[in-house]
Amino acid sequence: MRMLRGMCLWLLAAMVLAPVARAEDGYRLWLRYDALSAQRAGAVAQRAASITGPDRPSAVVASAISELQRGLGGMLAREIPAGTQISAGTVILANPSVQARLGIDLPLSDLGAEGYLLRSMTLDGKPVTVVAANGDAGLLYGAFALLEHIQRGLPIDEMNMRSAPKLQLRVLDHWDNLDGSVERGYAGQSIWNWWTLPEHVDPRLVDYARANASIGINGAVLNNVNASALSLTPRYIAKAAAIADTLRPWGMKVYLSARFSAPIELGGLDTADPLDPEVAAWWKAKADEIYASIPDFGGFLVKANSEGQPGPQDYHRSHAEGANMLAAAVAPHGGIVMWRAFVYSAEDATDRAKQAYAEFKPLDGTFADNVLLQVKNGPIDFQPREPFHPLFGAMPETPLMMEFQITKEYLGQATHLVYLGPLWEEVLEADTRRHGEGATVAKVIEGRYGAHKLTGMAGVANIGDDRDWTGSTFNQANWFAFGRMAWNPQSSARNIAVEWAELTFGPRDDVTRTVLDMMMTSREAVVNYMTPLGLAHQMATGHHYGPGPWVSDLGRPEWNPAYYNRADKDGIGFDRTASGSNAIAQYAPPVAKEFGDLAAVPDRDLLWFHHLAWDYRMRSGETLWQSLLDHYQTGVEQVQAMERQWQSLKGDIDPRRFAKTADFLRIQEKEAKWWRDASVLYWESVSGKRAPEGYPEPAHDLDYYKALRFPNAPGH
Amino acid sequence: MRMLRGMCLWLLAAMVLAPVARAEDGYRLWLRYDALSAQRAGAVAQRAASITGPDRPSAVVASAISELQRGLGGMLAREIPAGTQISAGTVILANPSVQARLGIDLPLSDLGAEGYLLRSMTLDGKPVTVVAANGDAGLLYGAFALLEHIQRGLPIDEMNMRSAPKLQLRVLDHWDNLDGSVERGYAGQSIWNWWTLPEHVDPRLVDYARANASIGINGAVLNNVNASALSLTPRYIAKAAAIADTLRPWGMKVYLSARFSAPIELGGLDTADPLDPEVAAWWKAKADEIYASIPDFGGFLVKANSEGQPGPQDYHRSHAEGANMLAAAVAPHGGIVMWRAFVYSAEDATDRAKQAYAEFKPLDGTFADNVLLQVKNGPIDFQPREPFHPLFGAMPETPLMMEFQITKEYLGQATHLVYLGPLWEEVLEADTRRHGEGATVAKVIEGRYGAHKLTGMAGVANIGDDRDWTGSTFNQANWFAFGRMAWNPQSSARNIAVEWAELTFGPRDDVTRTVLDMMMTSREAVVNYMTPLGLAHQMATGHHYGPGPWVSDLGRPEWNPAYYNRADKDGIGFDRTASGSNAIAQYAPPVAKEFGDLAAVPDRDLLWFHHLAWDYRMRSGETLWQSLLDHYQTGVEQVQAMERQWQSLKGDIDPRRFAKTADFLRIQEKEAKWWRDASVLYWESVSGKRAPEGYPEPAHDLDYYKALRFPNAPGH
């Protein structure tokens, strides 16, 4: 249509070509293995240019070898031989028998089955790099650690690193349906090609496994916790087995979400009562059937008696009775059961935040040894900010498995740039005060305070079949950070961000500094423009996209944002102190004291625990009303600052990833303003207060925002 | 888990690496531009190593330049300069003014606006290649033709080719919903990233446009014919405009499917009566609104009064009255209306095959000048085989636009290898006998027999966001073939297959020969194992996946496979002669005579037109029963032969595309047997006949096949 002037277009055409040809489309994630500079390649080749290892490598060790060949091959731009020879620059994958053969004696005793040690050595006068571990998985993780180290441009001459996971189960929960849709998925459809499995396994699944192995994730729950019984039919078990065969060489096990009523739906029984012998027998036979196809099947994840899902309470049985029945079915095979503590029953509670604790705390000590209770980080539901869940520390006889949500259901979904590391770190660092001071949530889930032996962390995956896996470049950081936090719950979110940025954009200090600053700001930004000062669950109905603080007409009180904000002409916030729901009593006394005390409670949790007058005077001297307004506007400004920062990287980032992030930041700015304007207008309408002169004018009136509908919002 | 023995694994790991690193994942389609051999590159560089063209290239010419740079750059492995200089080896994009400037006088008068001419010339003693055309689109298409020529290894020294499209509208119909799902889509979700448009345009859309331009497709209907009115709201018009901006530089226009009741749903009117002035005014305003955002908007596609869609008949108005009202709204902007003749009304007809003709034939001559009637190739619905639609040739005063289905709703869907070229060729070659002998369907849609000026062909797209676009390598051939047939409806399916195979797998005679043989067999194979001898619509309910000849309990007679097969103990087939529904009377008398005469009707259409006894003696001497059995088994054997042929190419095809096709052929073989076994068992059950000794035993009994359910079948 439009004629462009003169020769400039000729130049344009020539310039456009190059980036298209080598488009960085995000598929490679943090495993990019681009060729190093000649100087760096020379240095690396001194220590890592060939590979040797066990005489008879297992499939997992073969994966380590292939990854080293791929990674070193890419970075050194040459073929990497693998064989029995040791020469200068050989990487030695050294399990105990290799060490014995070579006469190396490295301290492996505290590394467990999955830990590793990287050590620069000289063998027979030859400089080599040893990746040592007790087990195959350790060799695999060590190989990835070595590749990461090289990608990040760190010195390779005097390596001496060791690392071992602090949690045993490091699991992604895929809320993937069998029709290919992903509940709360914002990155396309499920990566499981259910329809063409088991005959055809999408080669992408190998790359999925590689990515997970590179960050220590060792399990995947394949299907949605709102489970279809179909996933337990022979047809789908065969499909799951094909996935298991693909993930196994990368150290990963598969798990399935189990629908509690499957004995009725598939087995034709009249009941799913966990104490009914026929029901137990049905599950036992089903477990046997699964293990016949998947010998290392991990076990079941169960969402029971929550949001309409069937469960043991349908038969007046406890969660423990339900869990233990399933646990007995998988126990002979070494399987486990992950039982979710996210309950949201058919009865209205006084305070939804209290329900999980009320139901599960009394069951402490009654679960079978191979059951973990999977507890969300906060007592409500994956909000931009919640105080830690009061169950942490409160069930010493029960292994509590952390459940984080990697997909950003409540944090901007597809497009907002939000690095979740700080959110998770904040929870993991929280001191439960249940076992003296310093009994952080991290230490609780590490199992330091109980005799039970299982530990774990689950993350609700943000992965789909979008080319870049997670819908955006920065969403990849959340997958990465989850793996790191699951490996070591005491990891630093900031350090993880640095690692990720260097791997993703190349180790360039100026880029890393800017990206790091954006990431570390981003979570506070989303809290500010969505739900500042302890507000929660203000999102629109169903899809949770955009603001809906006015919604108060849904069937049950706790479905409504108004239930959570409790805003009226006198004030705002949820009184969870003794004068209100007394949810604070579920915390250890010193914690409850802090949360209940207006002089001590952190501002960030203020309205989570307290209902306060609009003119309540904050410790800062501002009124609550002023502070709320400030937070919304600060959130918008933080997004605008991220946009400027990203634009400052133009030319430093490849054009394709640059453009997509720039586009998404523009959407985020628009939506941050939408959140600010709609929220402030609503608070004005209930409080009778007005934002002061000079506060940004909303683009529309409140009725406009209330009338917005998004019938095709993704993930719902 | 499994220990592999000894050093073989080391070798394996080394071997696996290489293909993974340069995986051929199908994304590049037939535009691969791999580096040529040194010898060939040298020869090509003599004629095509730099580019020049108009002084002020339009956006479309800029696309031609960028594609030549990409293509020649890839094949010659060097940067291709573009500028004003002419030297040895320059490709000259020569519109009339460039020709005048250079003193070239090539015959362009019969090329129209989109045709092109490729000519090797010597200018000032320099060997050059001239791409000449009257218009920008012609230059673009010529550039692609040149690149194709080079990719196929054809001589480049003495080029003298000319080509011009025989149809004006060459359009893909995307049955894409606004939630990202694709009706009858088997290649993932919609490529339109509706949610993040218009702020973010997926770069994939540029590659989509390139692929279409390379085969002459110049339009896309963005949304499903079962349309949501939402697509006409400002929010979605802005999204469509962003797509239009992306496709425009590649010579493509966008169209929208219009929901006839939108004036009610969006406009708040009480009626959508096309003769109501308010309704007409609403559509006029809506058209103006669309054209304000999309100045070259193509127009509307409408499915009205069919399968529950609203339409003019709801107000006792004719299809022509409905179409003409919409046509008036877009006419001032140069837009058109494509009105579908696929009707399937709420009333039960005696024979569904007769309905479109009965409704539309009387309307000939009553449509506005900017309306095309879009007619499916056959009178039912995209079956593996149908006789041509009787409307072709029967409405001389109306432009009839062919509607083919590229996506394989009824032909094996996601996985079966079926090349549709022969199906389309068979229809296009059919002689309607409406305007003397030789009045083929192709000539009818070319507009040779009427005064109207619009011509076109629509293909229901098989494109999704799967990495290889169409779900399989061979499905890409159907997209390609559709473009070729739309450019020239008299194209040879075999020649198109050769072109595609050479572009897709490289120009190697042995590979091409084998691939060609598979492709040219494949359509007859699917007819044989699904619906031989003129049977149709035997697919299971709703999703149309797998056999369901027994289904007879659906709400309306013509929803049931049993309606179409009419099998009972006495015989099988649909009597459409004078003794039956007399559908043959809708054809020209010589055609009706042939179809009605058992001595003349082709075997392939036998049971489409005749109900015959199981023991009816075929012209071959076999009984009908024996012939049916033979056809099913032949279909299975043809698939098995394709599997063997494909396996013979192992090593000649890159591992990734090889493996996926091999996997899918395995599925196809399994499903061909399923079709054979389930169909034969059912015919046995109604006829009382038995397959002879030695005929393959079915793996299960009939009840097993009847009980199969596929709740997560894609595309539905």
PDB file of N, CA, C and O in Angstrom, chain A residues 1 5 7 9-10 13 17 20 54-57 62 65 69-70 178 189 195 199-200 236 248 467 663 670 712, chain B residues 1 5 7 9-10 13 17 20 54-57 62 65 69-70 189 195 199-200 236 248 467 663 670 712 714:
ATOM      1  N   MET A   1       0.818  -1.202   0.000  1.00  0.00           N
ATOM      2  CA  MET A   1       0.000   0.000   0.000  1.00  0.00           C
ATOM      3  C   MET A   1       0.860   1.263   0.000  1.00  0.00           C
ATOM      4  O   MET A   1       0.745   2.119  -0.833  1.00  0.00           O
ATOM      5  N   ARG A   5       9.974   5.918   0.385  1.00  0.00           N
ATOM      6  CA  ARG A   5      10.738   6.808  -0.482  1.00  0.00           C
ATOM      7  C   ARG A   5      12.128   6.279  -0.762  1.00  0.00           C
ATOM      8  O   ARG A   5      12.843   5.851   0.130  1.00  0.00           O
ATOM      9  N   MET A   7      15.826   5.113  -1.949  1.00  0.00           N
ATOM     10  CA  MET A   7      16.703   3.975  -1.751  1.00  0.00           C
ATOM     11  C   MET A   7      16.703   3.439  -0.341  1.00  0.00           C
ATOM     12  O   MET A   7      17.236   2.374  -0.078  1.00  0.00           O
ATOM     13  N   LEU A   9      14.626   2.040   1.258  1.00  0.00           N
ATOM     14  CA  LEU A   9      14.022   0.723   1.358  1.00  0.00           C
ATOM     15  C   LEU A   9      14.987  -0.375   0.930  1.00  0.00           C
ATOM     16  O   LEU A   9      14.961  -1.488   1.457  1.00  0.00           O
ATOM     17  N   TRP A  10      15.814  -0.063  -0.030  1.00  0.00           N
ATOM     18  CA  TRP A  10      16.809  -1.057  -0.426  1.00  0.00           C
ATOM     19  C   TRP A  10      17.697  -1.406   0.747  1.00  0.00           C
ATOM     20  O   TRP A  10      18.004  -2.560   0.999  1.00  0.00           O
ATOM     21  N   ALA A  13      15.692  -3.459   3.314  1.00  0.00           N
ATOM     22  CA  ALA A  13      15.548  -4.869   2.951  1.00  0.00           C
ATOM     23  C   ALA A  13      16.833  -5.629   3.267  1.00  0.00           C
ATOM     24  O   ALA A  13      16.809  -6.735   3.804  1.00  0.00           O
ATOM     25  N   LEU A  17      17.232  -8.672   6.523  1.00  0.00           N
ATOM     26  CA  LEU A  17      17.501 -10.070   6.221  1.00  0.00           C
ATOM     27  C   LEU A  17      18.264 -10.795   7.322  1.00  0.00           C
ATOM     28  O   LEU A  17      17.849 -11.841   7.793  1.00  0.00           O
ATOM     29  N   VAL A  20      16.482 -12.000  10.510  1.00  0.00           N
ATOM     30  CA  VAL A  20      15.475 -13.034  10.225  1.00  0.00           C
ATOM     31  C   VAL A  20      16.154 -14.390  10.071  1.00  0.00           C
ATOM     32  O   VAL A  20      15.710 -15.399  10.587  1.00  0.00           O
ATOM     33  N   PRO A  54      32.062 -43.630  32.515  1.00  0.00           N
ATOM     34  CA  PRO A  54      31.946 -45.050  32.870  1.00  0.00           C
ATOM     35  C   PRO A  54      32.060 -45.948  31.624  1.00  0.00           C
ATOM     36  O   PRO A  54      31.669 -45.553  30.533  1.00  0.00           O
ATOM     37  N   ASP A  55      32.566 -47.136  31.842  1.00  0.00           N
ATOM     38  CA  ASP A  55      32.702 -48.085  30.733  1.00  0.00           C
ATOM     39  C   ASP A  55      31.372 -48.373  30.067  1.00  0.00           C
ATOM     40  O   ASP A  55      31.277 -48.482  28.857  1.00  0.00           O
ATOM     41  N   ARG A  56      30.382 -48.544  30.895  1.00  0.00           N
ATOM     42  CA  ARG A  56      29.060 -48.883  30.355  1.00  0.00           C
ATOM     43  C   ARG A  56      28.058 -47.830  30.793  1.00  0.00           C
ATOM     44  O   ARG A  56      27.319 -48.029  31.756  1.00  0.00           O
ATOM     45  N   PRO A  57      28.036 -46.761  30.075  1.00  0.00           N
ATOM     46  CA  PRO A  57      27.179 -45.658  30.520  1.00  0.00           C
ATOM     47  C   PRO A  57      25.714 -46.037  30.477  1.00  0.00           C
ATOM     48  O   PRO A  57      25.240 -46.636  29.510  1.00  0.00           O
ATOM     49  N   ALA A  62      24.480 -41.377  29.309  1.00  0.00           N
ATOM     50  CA  ALA A  62      24.507 -41.080  27.876  1.00  0.00           C
ATOM     51  C   ALA A  62      23.916 -39.704  27.598  1.00  0.00           C
ATOM     52  O   ALA A  62      24.381 -38.977  26.718  1.00  0.00           O
ATOM     53  N   ILE A  65      26.522 -37.189  28.412  1.00  0.00           N
ATOM     54  CA  ILE A  65      27.516 -37.137  27.331  1.00  0.00           C
ATOM     55  C   ILE A  65      26.971 -36.355  26.136  1.00  0.00           C
ATOM     56  O   ILE A  65      27.641 -35.486  25.583  1.00  0.00           O
ATOM     57  N   GLN A  69      28.411 -32.942  24.556  1.00  0.00           N
ATOM     58  CA  GLN A  69      28.798 -32.850  23.142  1.00  0.00           C
ATOM     59  C   GLN A  69      28.079 -31.710  22.448  1.00  0.00           C
ATOM     60  O   GLN A  69      28.659 -30.960  21.670  1.00  0.00           O
ATOM     61  N   ARG A  70      26.805 -31.590  22.754  1.00  0.00           N
ATOM     62  CA  ARG A  70      26.034 -30.510  22.154  1.00  0.00           C
ATOM     63  C   ARG A  70      26.547 -29.153  22.650  1.00  0.00           C
ATOM     64  O   ARG A  70      26.775 -28.231  21.851  1.00  0.00           O
ATOM     65  N   LEU A 178      -6.575 -33.331  28.756  1.00  0.00           N
ATOM     66  CA  LEU A 178      -6.334 -34.324  27.705  1.00  0.00           C
ATOM     67  C   LEU A 178      -6.765 -33.818  26.338  1.00  0.00           C
ATOM     68  O   LEU A 178      -6.403 -34.409  25.317  1.00  0.00           O
ATOM     69  N   GLN A 189      -0.830 -24.404  23.903  1.00  0.00           N
ATOM     70  CA  GLN A 189      -1.449 -25.652  24.329  1.00  0.00           C
ATOM     71  C   GLN A 189      -0.434 -26.545  25.034  1.00  0.00           C
ATOM     72  O   GLN A 189       0.764 -26.254  25.073  1.00  0.00           O
ATOM     73  N   TRP A 195      -2.722 -36.810  21.333  1.00  0.00           N
ATOM     74  CA  TRP A 195      -3.463 -37.472  20.268  1.00  0.00           C
ATOM     75  C   TRP A 195      -2.597 -38.455  19.498  1.00  0.00           C
ATOM     76  O   TRP A 195      -3.052 -39.520  19.108  1.00  0.00           O
ATOM     77  N   GLU A 199       2.445 -43.648  19.524  1.00  0.00           N
ATOM     78  CA  GLU A 199       3.178 -43.978  18.295  1.00  0.00           C
ATOM     79  C   GLU A 199       4.205 -42.897  17.958  1.00  0.00           C
ATOM     80  O   GLU A 199       5.297 -43.191  17.482  1.00  0.00           O
ATOM     81  N   HIS A 200       3.775 -41.651  18.160  1.00  0.00           N
ATOM     82  CA  HIS A 200       4.678 -40.548  17.836  1.00  0.00           C
ATOM     83  C   HIS A 200       4.979 -39.744  19.095  1.00  0.00           C
ATOM     84  O   HIS A 200       4.068 -39.277  19.769  1.00  0.00           O
ATOM     85  N   TYR A 236      -4.586 -44.095  27.740  1.00  0.00           N
ATOM     86  CA  TYR A 236      -3.774 -42.966  28.188  1.00  0.00           C
ATOM     87  C   TYR A 236      -2.571 -43.408  29.006  1.00  0.00           C
ATOM     88  O   TYR A 236      -1.552 -42.717  29.039  1.00  0.00           O
ATOM     89  N   ARG A 248      12.845 -40.348  31.117  1.00  0.00           N
ATOM     90  CA  ARG A 248      13.681 -41.164  32.011  1.00  0.00           C
ATOM     91  C   ARG A 248      15.175 -40.941  31.814  1.00  0.00           C
ATOM     92  O   ARG A 248      15.911 -40.804  32.792  1.00  0.00           O
ATOM     93  N   ARG A 467       6.506 -21.325  20.837  1.00  0.00           N
ATOM     94  CA  ARG A 467       7.887 -21.589  20.421  1.00  0.00           C
ATOM     95  C   ARG A 467       8.871 -21.320  21.556  1.00  0.00           C
ATOM     96  O   ARG A 467       9.852 -22.043  21.711  1.00  0.00           O
ATOM     97  N   ASP A 663       7.026  -5.115  23.086  1.00  0.00           N
ATOM     98  CA  ASP A 663       5.574  -5.134  22.848  1.00  0.00           C
ATOM     99  C   ASP A 663       4.823  -5.486  24.133  1.00  0.00           C
ATOM    100  O   ASP A 663       3.811  -4.871  24.472  1.00  0.00           O
ATOM    101  N   LYS A 670      -0.140  -0.445  29.720  1.00  0.00           N
ATOM    102  CA  LYS A 670      -1.559  -0.152  29.499  1.00  0.00           C
ATOM    103  C   LYS A 670      -2.409  -0.817  30.587  1.00  0.00           C
ATOM    104  O   LYS A 670      -3.336  -0.215  31.133  1.00  0.00           O
ATOM    105  N   ASN A 712     -12.694 -14.472  25.516  1.00  0.00           N
ATOM    106  CA  ASN A 712     -11.686 -15.404  25.012  1.00  0.00           C
ATOM    107  C   ASN A 712     -10.375 -15.331  25.782  1.00  0.00           C
ATOM    108  O   ASN A 712      -9.313 -15.648  25.236  1.00  0.00           O
TER     109      ASN A 712
ATOM    110  N   MET B   1      17.252 -46.075  33.240  1.00  0.00           N
ATOM    111  CA  MET B   1      16.817 -47.381  33.735  1.00  0.00           C
ATOM    112  C   MET B   1      17.636 -48.506  33.105  1.00  0.00           C
ATOM    113  O   MET B   1      18.259 -49.295  33.783  1.00  0.00           O
ATOM    114  N   ARG B   5      24.757 -51.708  26.551  1.00  0.00           N
ATOM    115  CA  ARG B   5      26.012 -52.431  26.661  1.00  0.00           C
ATOM    116  C   ARG B   5      27.160 -51.661  26.037  1.00  0.00           C
ATOM    117  O   ARG B   5      27.080 -51.180  24.913  1.00  0.00           O
ATOM    118  N   MET B   7      30.506 -49.887  24.603  1.00  0.00           N
ATOM    119  CA  MET B   7      30.881 -48.655  23.930  1.00  0.00           C
ATOM    120  C   MET B   7      29.886 -48.209  22.875  1.00  0.00           C
ATOM    121  O   MET B   7      29.956 -47.095  22.388  1.00  0.00           O
ATOM    122  N   LEU B   9      27.097 -47.237  23.115  1.00  0.00           N
ATOM    123  CA  LEU B   9      26.392 -46.041  23.525  1.00  0.00           C
ATOM    124  C   LEU B   9      27.213 -44.785  23.287  1.00  0.00           C
ATOM    125  O   LEU B   9      26.692 -43.729  22.977  1.00  0.00           O
ATOM    126  N   TRP B  10      28.503 -44.930  23.461  1.00  0.00           N
ATOM    127  CA  TRP B  10      29.356 -43.770  23.184  1.00  0.00           C
ATOM    128  C   TRP B  10      29.206 -43.352  21.735  1.00  0.00           C
ATOM    129  O   TRP B  10      29.100 -42.176  21.422  1.00  0.00           O
ATOM    130  N   ALA B  13      25.733 -41.737  21.205  1.00  0.00           N
ATOM    131  CA  ALA B  13      25.648 -40.355  21.660  1.00  0.00           C
ATOM    132  C   ALA B  13      26.283 -39.430  20.640  1.00  0.00           C
ATOM    133  O   ALA B  13      25.760 -38.361  20.325  1.00  0.00           O
ATOM    134  N   LEU B  17      24.025 -36.528  18.054  1.00  0.00           N
ATOM    135  CA  LEU B  17      24.230 -35.091  18.190  1.00  0.00           C
ATOM    136  C   LEU B  17      23.971 -34.326  16.902  1.00  0.00           C
ATOM    137  O   LEU B  17      23.210 -33.368  16.875  1.00  0.00           O
ATOM    138  N   VAL B  20      20.380 -33.557  15.673  1.00  0.00           N
ATOM    139  CA  VAL B  20      19.658 -32.682  16.601  1.00  0.00           C
ATOM    140  C   VAL B  20      20.061 -31.234  16.363  1.00  0.00           C
ATOM    141  O   VAL B  20      19.245 -30.333  16.318  1.00  0.00           O
ATOM    142  N   PRO B  54      12.814  -1.226  -9.400  1.00  0.00           N
ATOM    143  CA  PRO B  54      12.268   0.125  -9.496  1.00  0.00           C
ATOM    144  C   PRO B  54      13.004   1.092  -8.581  1.00  0.00           C
ATOM    145  O   PRO B  54      13.504   0.720  -7.519  1.00  0.00           O
ATOM    146  N   ASP B  55      13.056   2.342  -8.986  1.00  0.00           N
ATOM    147  CA  ASP B  55      13.721   3.356  -8.175  1.00  0.00           C
ATOM    148  C   ASP B  55      13.108   3.464  -6.793  1.00  0.00           C
ATOM    149  O   ASP B  55      13.808   3.623  -5.805  1.00  0.00           O
ATOM    150  N   ARG B  56      11.814   3.428  -6.792  1.00  0.00           N
ATOM    151  CA  ARG B  56      11.128   3.582  -5.509  1.00  0.00           C
ATOM    152  C   ARG B  56      10.280   2.360  -5.236  1.00  0.00           C
ATOM    153  O   ARG B  56       9.069   2.365  -5.492  1.00  0.00           O
ATOM    154  N   PRO B  57      10.890   1.327  -4.738  1.00  0.00           N
ATOM    155  CA  PRO B  57      10.144   0.076  -4.582  1.00  0.00           C
ATOM    156  C   PRO B  57       8.998   0.223  -3.580  1.00  0.00           C
ATOM    157  O   PRO B  57       9.174   0.812  -2.508  1.00  0.00           O
ATOM    158  N   ALA B  62       9.571  -4.475  -2.144  1.00  0.00           N
ATOM    159  CA  ALA B  62      10.565  -4.679  -1.080  1.00  0.00           C
ATOM    160  C   ALA B  62      10.517  -6.119  -0.567  1.00  0.00           C
ATOM    161  O   ALA B  62      11.551  -6.714  -0.236  1.00  0.00           O
ATOM    162  N   ILE B  65      12.351  -8.225  -3.019  1.00  0.00           N
ATOM    163  CA  ILE B  65      13.797  -8.066  -2.840  1.00  0.00           C
ATOM    164  C   ILE B  65      14.285  -8.853  -1.627  1.00  0.00           C
ATOM    165  O   ILE B  65      15.277  -9.575  -1.692  1.00  0.00           O
ATOM    166  N   GLN B  69      16.918 -11.880  -1.546  1.00  0.00           N
ATOM    167  CA  GLN B  69      18.137 -11.830  -0.726  1.00  0.00           C
ATOM    168  C   GLN B  69      18.224 -13.033   0.200  1.00  0.00           C
ATOM    169  O   GLN B  69      19.278 -13.627   0.366  1.00  0.00           O
ATOM    170  N   ARG B  70      17.098 -13.361   0.782  1.00  0.00           N
ATOM    171  CA  ARG B  70      17.070 -14.519   1.670  1.00  0.00           C
ATOM    172  C   ARG B  70      17.357 -15.801   0.888  1.00  0.00           C
ATOM    173  O   ARG B  70      18.188 -16.629   1.283  1.00  0.00           O
ATOM    174  N   GLN B 189      -3.168 -24.905  17.367  1.00  0.00           N
ATOM    175  CA  GLN B 189      -4.099 -23.790  17.514  1.00  0.00           C
ATOM    176  C   GLN B 189      -3.926 -22.799  16.371  1.00  0.00           C
ATOM    177  O   GLN B 189      -3.010 -22.915  15.558  1.00  0.00           O
ATOM    178  N   TRP B 195      -4.914 -12.832  21.275  1.00  0.00           N
ATOM    179  CA  TRP B 195      -4.881 -12.233  22.610  1.00  0.00           C
ATOM    180  C   TRP B 195      -3.889 -11.084  22.692  1.00  0.00           C
ATOM    181  O   TRP B 195      -4.162 -10.068  23.348  1.00  0.00           O
ATOM    182  N   GLU B 199      -0.975  -5.151  19.733  1.00  0.00           N
ATOM    183  CA  GLU B 199       0.308  -4.641  20.217  1.00  0.00           C
ATOM    184  C   GLU B 199       1.461  -5.519  19.752  1.00  0.00           C
ATOM    185  O   GLU B 199       2.531  -5.021  19.424  1.00  0.00           O
ATOM    186  N   HIS B 200       1.222  -6.839  19.789  1.00  0.00           N
ATOM    187  CA  HIS B 200       2.281  -7.760  19.385  1.00  0.00           C
ATOM    188  C   HIS B 200       1.830  -8.573  18.183  1.00  0.00           C
ATOM    189  O   HIS B 200       0.784  -9.227  18.225  1.00  0.00           O
ATOM    190  N   TYR B 236     -11.578  -6.312  17.995  1.00  0.00           N
ATOM    191  CA  TYR B 236     -11.082  -7.328  17.059  1.00  0.00           C
ATOM    192  C   TYR B 236     -10.782  -6.746  15.681  1.00  0.00           C
ATOM    193  O   TYR B 236      -9.941  -7.271  14.955  1.00  0.00           O
ATOM    194  N   ARG B 248      -0.125  -7.430   3.947  1.00  0.00           N
ATOM    195  CA  ARG B 248      -0.203  -6.543   2.780  1.00  0.00           C
ATOM    196  C   ARG B 248       1.083  -6.507   1.955  1.00  0.00           C
ATOM    197  O   ARG B 248       1.023  -6.607   0.721  1.00  0.00           O
ATOM    198  N   ARG B 467       4.792 -26.591  14.783  1.00  0.00           N
ATOM    199  CA  ARG B 467       6.037 -26.088  14.230  1.00  0.00           C
ATOM    200  C   ARG B 467       6.092 -26.265  12.717  1.00  0.00           C
ATOM    201  O   ARG B 467       6.616 -25.414  12.012  1.00  0.00           O
ATOM    202  N   ASP B 663       6.292 -42.594  11.806  1.00  0.00           N
ATOM    203  CA  ASP B 663       5.359 -42.799  12.925  1.00  0.00           C
ATOM    204  C   ASP B 663       3.915 -42.652  12.444  1.00  0.00           C
ATOM    205  O   ASP B 663       3.030 -43.444  12.804  1.00  0.00           O
ATOM    206  N   LYS B 670      -2.589 -48.742  11.109  1.00  0.00           N
ATOM    207  CA  LYS B 670      -3.462 -49.232  12.179  1.00  0.00           C
ATOM    208  C   LYS B 670      -4.902 -48.788  11.925  1.00  0.00           C
ATOM    209  O   LYS B 670      -5.850 -49.565  12.078  1.00  0.00           O
ATOM    210  N   ASN B 712     -11.534 -36.669  23.200  1.00  0.00           N
ATOM    211  CA  ASN B 712     -10.597 -35.564  23.010  1.00  0.00           C
ATOM    212  C   ASN B 712     -10.081 -35.473  21.581  1.00  0.00           C
ATOM    213  O   ASN B 712      -8.987 -34.962  21.343  1.00  0.00           O
ATOM    214  N   PRO B 714      -9.162 -34.139  18.161  1.00  0.00           N
ATOM    215  CA  PRO B 714      -8.884 -32.743  17.822  1.00  0.00           C
ATOM    216  C   PRO B 714      -9.820 -32.205  16.742  1.00  0.00           C
ATOM    217  O   PRO B 714     -10.470 -32.963  16.029  1.00  0.00           O
TER     218      PRO B 714
END
